[in-house]
Structures are given as structure tokens and as C-alpha cells.
mmCIF file of C-alpha atoms in Angstrom:
data_model
loop_
_atom_site.group_PDB
_atom_site.id
_atom_site.type_symbol
_atom_site.label_atom_id
_atom_site.label_comp_id
_atom_site.label_asym_id
_atom_site.label_seq_id
_atom_site.Cartn_x
_atom_site.Cartn_y
_atom_site.Cartn_z
ATOM 1 C CA MET A 1342 -10.604 14.309 53.514
ATOM 2 C CA THR A 1343 -11.502 13.155 49.825
ATOM 3 C CA LYS A 1344 -10.146 10.107 48.256
ATOM 4 C CA ASP A 1345 -7.768 12.463 46.056
ATOM 5 C CA GLN A 1346 -6.438 14.401 49.304
ATOM 6 C CA LYS A 1347 -5.526 11.077 50.848
ATOM 7 C CA HIS A 1348 -2.932 10.120 48.263
ATOM 8 C CA HIS A 1349 -1.212 13.513 48.326
ATOM 9 C CA SER A 1350 -1.755 14.640 52.036
ATOM 10 C CA ASN A 1351 2.281 15.192 52.172
ATOM 11 C CA ASP A 1352 2.201 17.339 48.847
ATOM 12 C CA LYS A 1353 -0.253 20.334 49.476
ATOM 13 C CA THR A 1354 0.676 22.023 46.035
ATOM 14 C CA TYR A 1355 -0.477 18.885 43.787
ATOM 15 C CA SER A 1356 -4.158 18.566 43.086
ATOM 16 C CA THR A 1357 -5.527 15.860 41.149
ATOM 17 C CA GLY A 1358 -8.350 16.345 38.892
ATOM 18 C CA TYR A 1359 -8.883 16.760 35.018
ATOM 19 C CA LYS A 1360 -5.755 16.296 33.167
ATOM 20 C CA GLN A 1361 -3.810 15.848 36.510
ATOM 21 C CA PRO A 1362 -3.802 12.205 37.303
ATOM 22 C CA PRO A 1363 -2.548 11.012 40.898
ATOM 23 C CA LYS A 1364 1.479 10.909 40.876
ATOM 24 C CA GLN A 1365 1.544 7.240 41.417
ATOM 25 C CA SER A 1366 -0.637 6.438 38.389
ATOM 26 C CA GLN A 1367 1.331 8.579 36.005
ATOM 27 C CA PHE A 1368 4.112 6.991 33.656
ATOM 28 C CA THR A 1369 7.583 7.011 35.199
ATOM 29 C CA LYS A 1370 10.098 8.546 33.068
ATOM 30 C CA GLY A 1371 11.941 6.288 30.555
ATOM 31 C CA GLN A 1372 9.553 3.495 30.697
ATOM 32 C CA SER A 1373 7.203 2.908 27.840
ATOM 33 C CA GLY A 1374 3.391 3.289 27.981
ATOM 34 C CA ASN A 1375 3.041 0.002 26.218
ATOM 35 C CA PRO A 1376 5.987 -2.152 27.370
ATOM 36 C CA ARG A 1377 4.719 -5.274 25.592
ATOM 37 C CA GLY A 1378 3.824 -3.472 22.381
ATOM 38 C CA ARG A 1379 5.369 -3.996 18.787
ATOM 39 C CA PRO A 1380 9.023 -5.181 19.260
ATOM 40 C CA LYS A 1381 11.693 -2.968 17.654
ATOM 41 C CA GLY A 1382 12.710 -4.114 14.156
ATOM 42 C CA SER A 1383 9.453 -5.990 13.439
ATOM 43 C CA LYS A 1384 8.296 -5.459 9.966
ATOM 44 C CA ASN A 1385 4.962 -4.341 8.708
ATOM 45 C CA LEU A 1386 2.925 -5.687 5.613
ATOM 46 C CA THR A 1387 4.337 -3.176 3.360
ATOM 47 C CA THR A 1388 7.970 -3.708 4.062
ATOM 48 C CA LEU A 1389 7.491 -7.415 3.773
ATOM 49 C CA LEU A 1390 6.003 -7.187 0.455
ATOM 50 C CA GLN A 1391 8.526 -4.957 -0.879
ATOM 51 C CA THR A 1392 11.254 -7.273 0.423
ATOM 52 C CA GLU A 1393 9.679 -10.258 -1.174
ATOM 53 C CA LEU A 1394 8.990 -8.437 -4.450
ATOM 54 C CA ASP A 1395 12.636 -7.207 -4.804
ATOM 55 C CA GLN A 1396 14.111 -10.658 -4.577
ATOM 56 C CA THR A 1397 15.752 -11.821 -7.662
ATOM 57 C CA ILE A 1398 14.640 -14.871 -9.422
ATOM 58 C CA ILE A 1399 15.889 -16.818 -12.692
ATOM 59 C CA VAL A 1400 13.737 -16.818 -15.514
ATOM 60 C CA GLN A 1401 14.345 -18.214 -19.052
ATOM 61 C CA GLU A 1402 13.683 -15.680 -21.719
ATOM 62 C CA GLN A 1403 14.633 -16.163 -25.647
ATOM 63 C CA GLY A 1404 16.391 -19.385 -24.350
ATOM 64 C CA GLN A 1405 18.833 -17.868 -21.908
ATOM 65 C CA ASN A 1406 18.546 -17.963 -18.108
ATOM 66 C CA LYS A 1407 18.205 -14.284 -16.890
ATOM 67 C CA PRO A 1408 18.098 -12.973 -13.412
ATOM 68 C CA ILE A 1409 14.992 -10.670 -12.728
ATOM 69 C CA LYS A 1410 13.138 -9.253 -9.817
ATOM 70 C CA LYS A 1411 9.968 -10.969 -8.672
ATOM 71 C CA ILE A 1412 8.032 -7.720 -9.494
ATOM 72 C CA GLU A 1413 9.329 -7.567 -13.023
ATOM 73 C CA ALA A 1414 8.208 -11.148 -13.541
ATOM 74 C CA ILE A 1415 4.762 -10.468 -12.516
ATOM 75 C CA VAL A 1416 4.469 -7.390 -14.643
ATOM 76 C CA LYS A 1417 5.811 -9.580 -17.686
ATOM 77 C CA GLN A 1418 3.222 -12.322 -17.052
ATOM 78 C CA PHE A 1419 0.544 -9.633 -16.734
ATOM 79 C CA VAL A 1420 1.484 -8.094 -20.163
ATOM 80 C CA MET A 1421 1.826 -11.358 -21.717
ATOM 81 C CA LYS A 1422 -1.754 -12.273 -20.766
ATOM 82 C CA ALA A 1423 -3.110 -9.079 -22.127
ATOM 83 C CA LEU A 1424 -1.235 -9.846 -25.413
ATOM 84 C CA LYS A 1425 -2.768 -13.187 -25.515
ATOM 85 C CA GLY A 1426 -6.260 -11.433 -25.581
ATOM 86 C CA ASP A 1427 -7.211 -11.912 -21.785
ATOM 87 C CA VAL A 1428 -10.042 -9.260 -21.941
ATOM 88 C CA ARG A 1429 -9.709 -8.657 -17.880
ATOM 89 C CA SER A 1430 -5.938 -8.311 -18.226
ATOM 90 C CA ILE A 1431 -6.204 -5.509 -21.073
ATOM 91 C CA GLU A 1432 -8.962 -3.732 -19.123
ATOM 92 C CA TYR A 1433 -6.555 -3.673 -15.887
ATOM 93 C CA LEU A 1434 -3.702 -2.785 -18.214
ATOM 94 C CA PHE A 1435 -5.411 0.353 -19.549
ATOM 95 C CA LYS A 1436 -6.620 1.294 -16.202
ATOM 96 C CA LEU A 1437 -3.011 1.081 -15.022
ATOM 97 C CA ILE A 1438 -1.642 3.146 -17.868
ATOM 98 C CA ILE A 1439 -4.108 5.732 -17.193
ATOM 99 C CA ILE A 1440 -3.409 5.816 -13.431
ATOM 100 C CA LEU A 1441 0.380 6.004 -13.936
ATOM 101 C CA ASN A 1442 0.019 8.861 -16.592
ATOM 102 C CA ASN A 1443 -2.036 10.939 -14.329
ATOM 103 C CA ASP A 1444 0.422 10.420 -11.375
ATOM 104 C CA GLN A 1445 3.463 11.469 -13.351
ATOM 105 C CA GLU A 1446 4.847 15.081 -13.601
ATOM 106 C CA PRO A 1447 5.357 16.695 -17.200
ATOM 107 C CA ALA A 1448 9.308 16.398 -16.502
ATOM 108 C CA ASN A 1449 8.956 12.633 -15.823
ATOM 109 C CA THR A 1450 6.752 11.579 -18.783
ATOM 110 C CA SER A 1451 8.001 8.828 -21.100
ATOM 111 C CA SER A 1452 7.666 8.602 -24.795
ATOM 112 C CA PHE A 1453 4.648 6.683 -24.291
ATOM 113 C CA GLU A 1454 1.773 8.893 -24.214
ATOM 114 C CA VAL A 1455 -1.809 7.939 -23.769
ATOM 115 C CA ASP A 1456 -4.589 10.063 -25.019
ATOM 116 C CA PRO A 1457 -7.254 9.817 -22.031
ATOM 117 C CA GLU A 1458 -10.056 10.331 -24.424
ATOM 118 C CA LEU A 1459 -8.936 7.460 -26.619
ATOM 119 C CA MET A 1460 -8.235 5.177 -23.660
ATOM 120 C CA LYS A 1461 -11.928 6.074 -22.143
ATOM 121 C CA ASN A 1462 -13.061 4.884 -25.546
ATOM 122 C CA LEU A 1463 -11.280 1.608 -25.705
ATOM 123 C CA PHE A 1464 -12.255 0.843 -22.067
ATOM 124 C CA ASP A 1465 -15.922 1.443 -22.746
ATOM 125 C CA ARG A 1466 -15.498 -0.858 -25.966
ATOM 126 C CA LEU A 1467 -13.947 -3.492 -24.053
ATOM 127 C CA SER A 1468 -16.410 -3.325 -21.160
ATOM 128 C CA ASN A 1469 -19.186 -3.812 -23.885
ATOM 129 C CA SER A 1470 -17.465 -6.728 -25.626
ATOM 130 C CA LYS A 1471 -17.008 -8.366 -22.393
ATOM 131 C CA ASP A 1472 -20.623 -8.030 -21.713
ATOM 132 C CA VAL A 1473 -21.407 -9.512 -25.199
ATOM 133 C CA LEU A 1474 -18.948 -12.356 -24.552
ATOM 134 C CA ASN A 1475 -20.474 -13.218 -21.350
ATOM 135 C CA ASP A 1476 -23.944 -13.505 -22.665
ATOM 136 C CA LYS A 1477 -23.011 -16.232 -25.312
#
């Protein structure tokens, strides 16, 4: 008598083998295959980040306190750095504009249209000017 036949000597119709494990090692109904896995309700990194960025903070804008979301504050600071002449911020801002314009459908386009060829030329010029600045 083989090992597989010993376990099922009382059940003549069930044979073990490929894709047919022994009955006692199969998952029981209603029991999870990973009982100590991720707990229900736990949040992944994307959810945690979204929750944090959606929180409201108070900023002072034009002499007045104004509640805005954290993500809005980050975008405002990023744009302000670009306006002050930070080459890296300008470069990233142009890349972001190109990506966002390529992702938008024609019905969703805003009044701000970007000519991809113009953006490419500006990006190339900025890249070259950054190299010149780093050499000095």
C-alpha cells in the first residue's frame, strides 16, 4: 500500500496526485489561507499619502489666513520656486505641463494650451543653460 493510499483507505473514489492534494491538507471552508495576513482596514501607502495630502492647513496669502489643502500648498511653493528662477523647478514644471497635457482628452483641455515643439525647445535651452551654469 502506498503512502497516498494509506491516508484514504476508507475513501476508494478519491486519489491524490497532481492538483489533488490529500483531503487533510486542503484548506477548510470558511478559513483563510493566510489567517495572519494583512488585517482588514489597514491602509496602503497610496491611501496614507492621499489622506495626508488632503488635510487642510492654514497659510497666509496676501495678508489673510486661508485654509488650503497640503497638496495645494506644495504646488504653490513649487510654482513660486520656478518663478524665482530655480532652473530645476522650471525644468520639472515644463515636464509636468507636457505630461498633463498629453494625458488630457480634448474635451478636458483647459484654456492653457502648450505647443509641444515650443516646450521641447525651451527644455533643451534650459538643459544647455544649466550645463553652462554648472561649469562656472
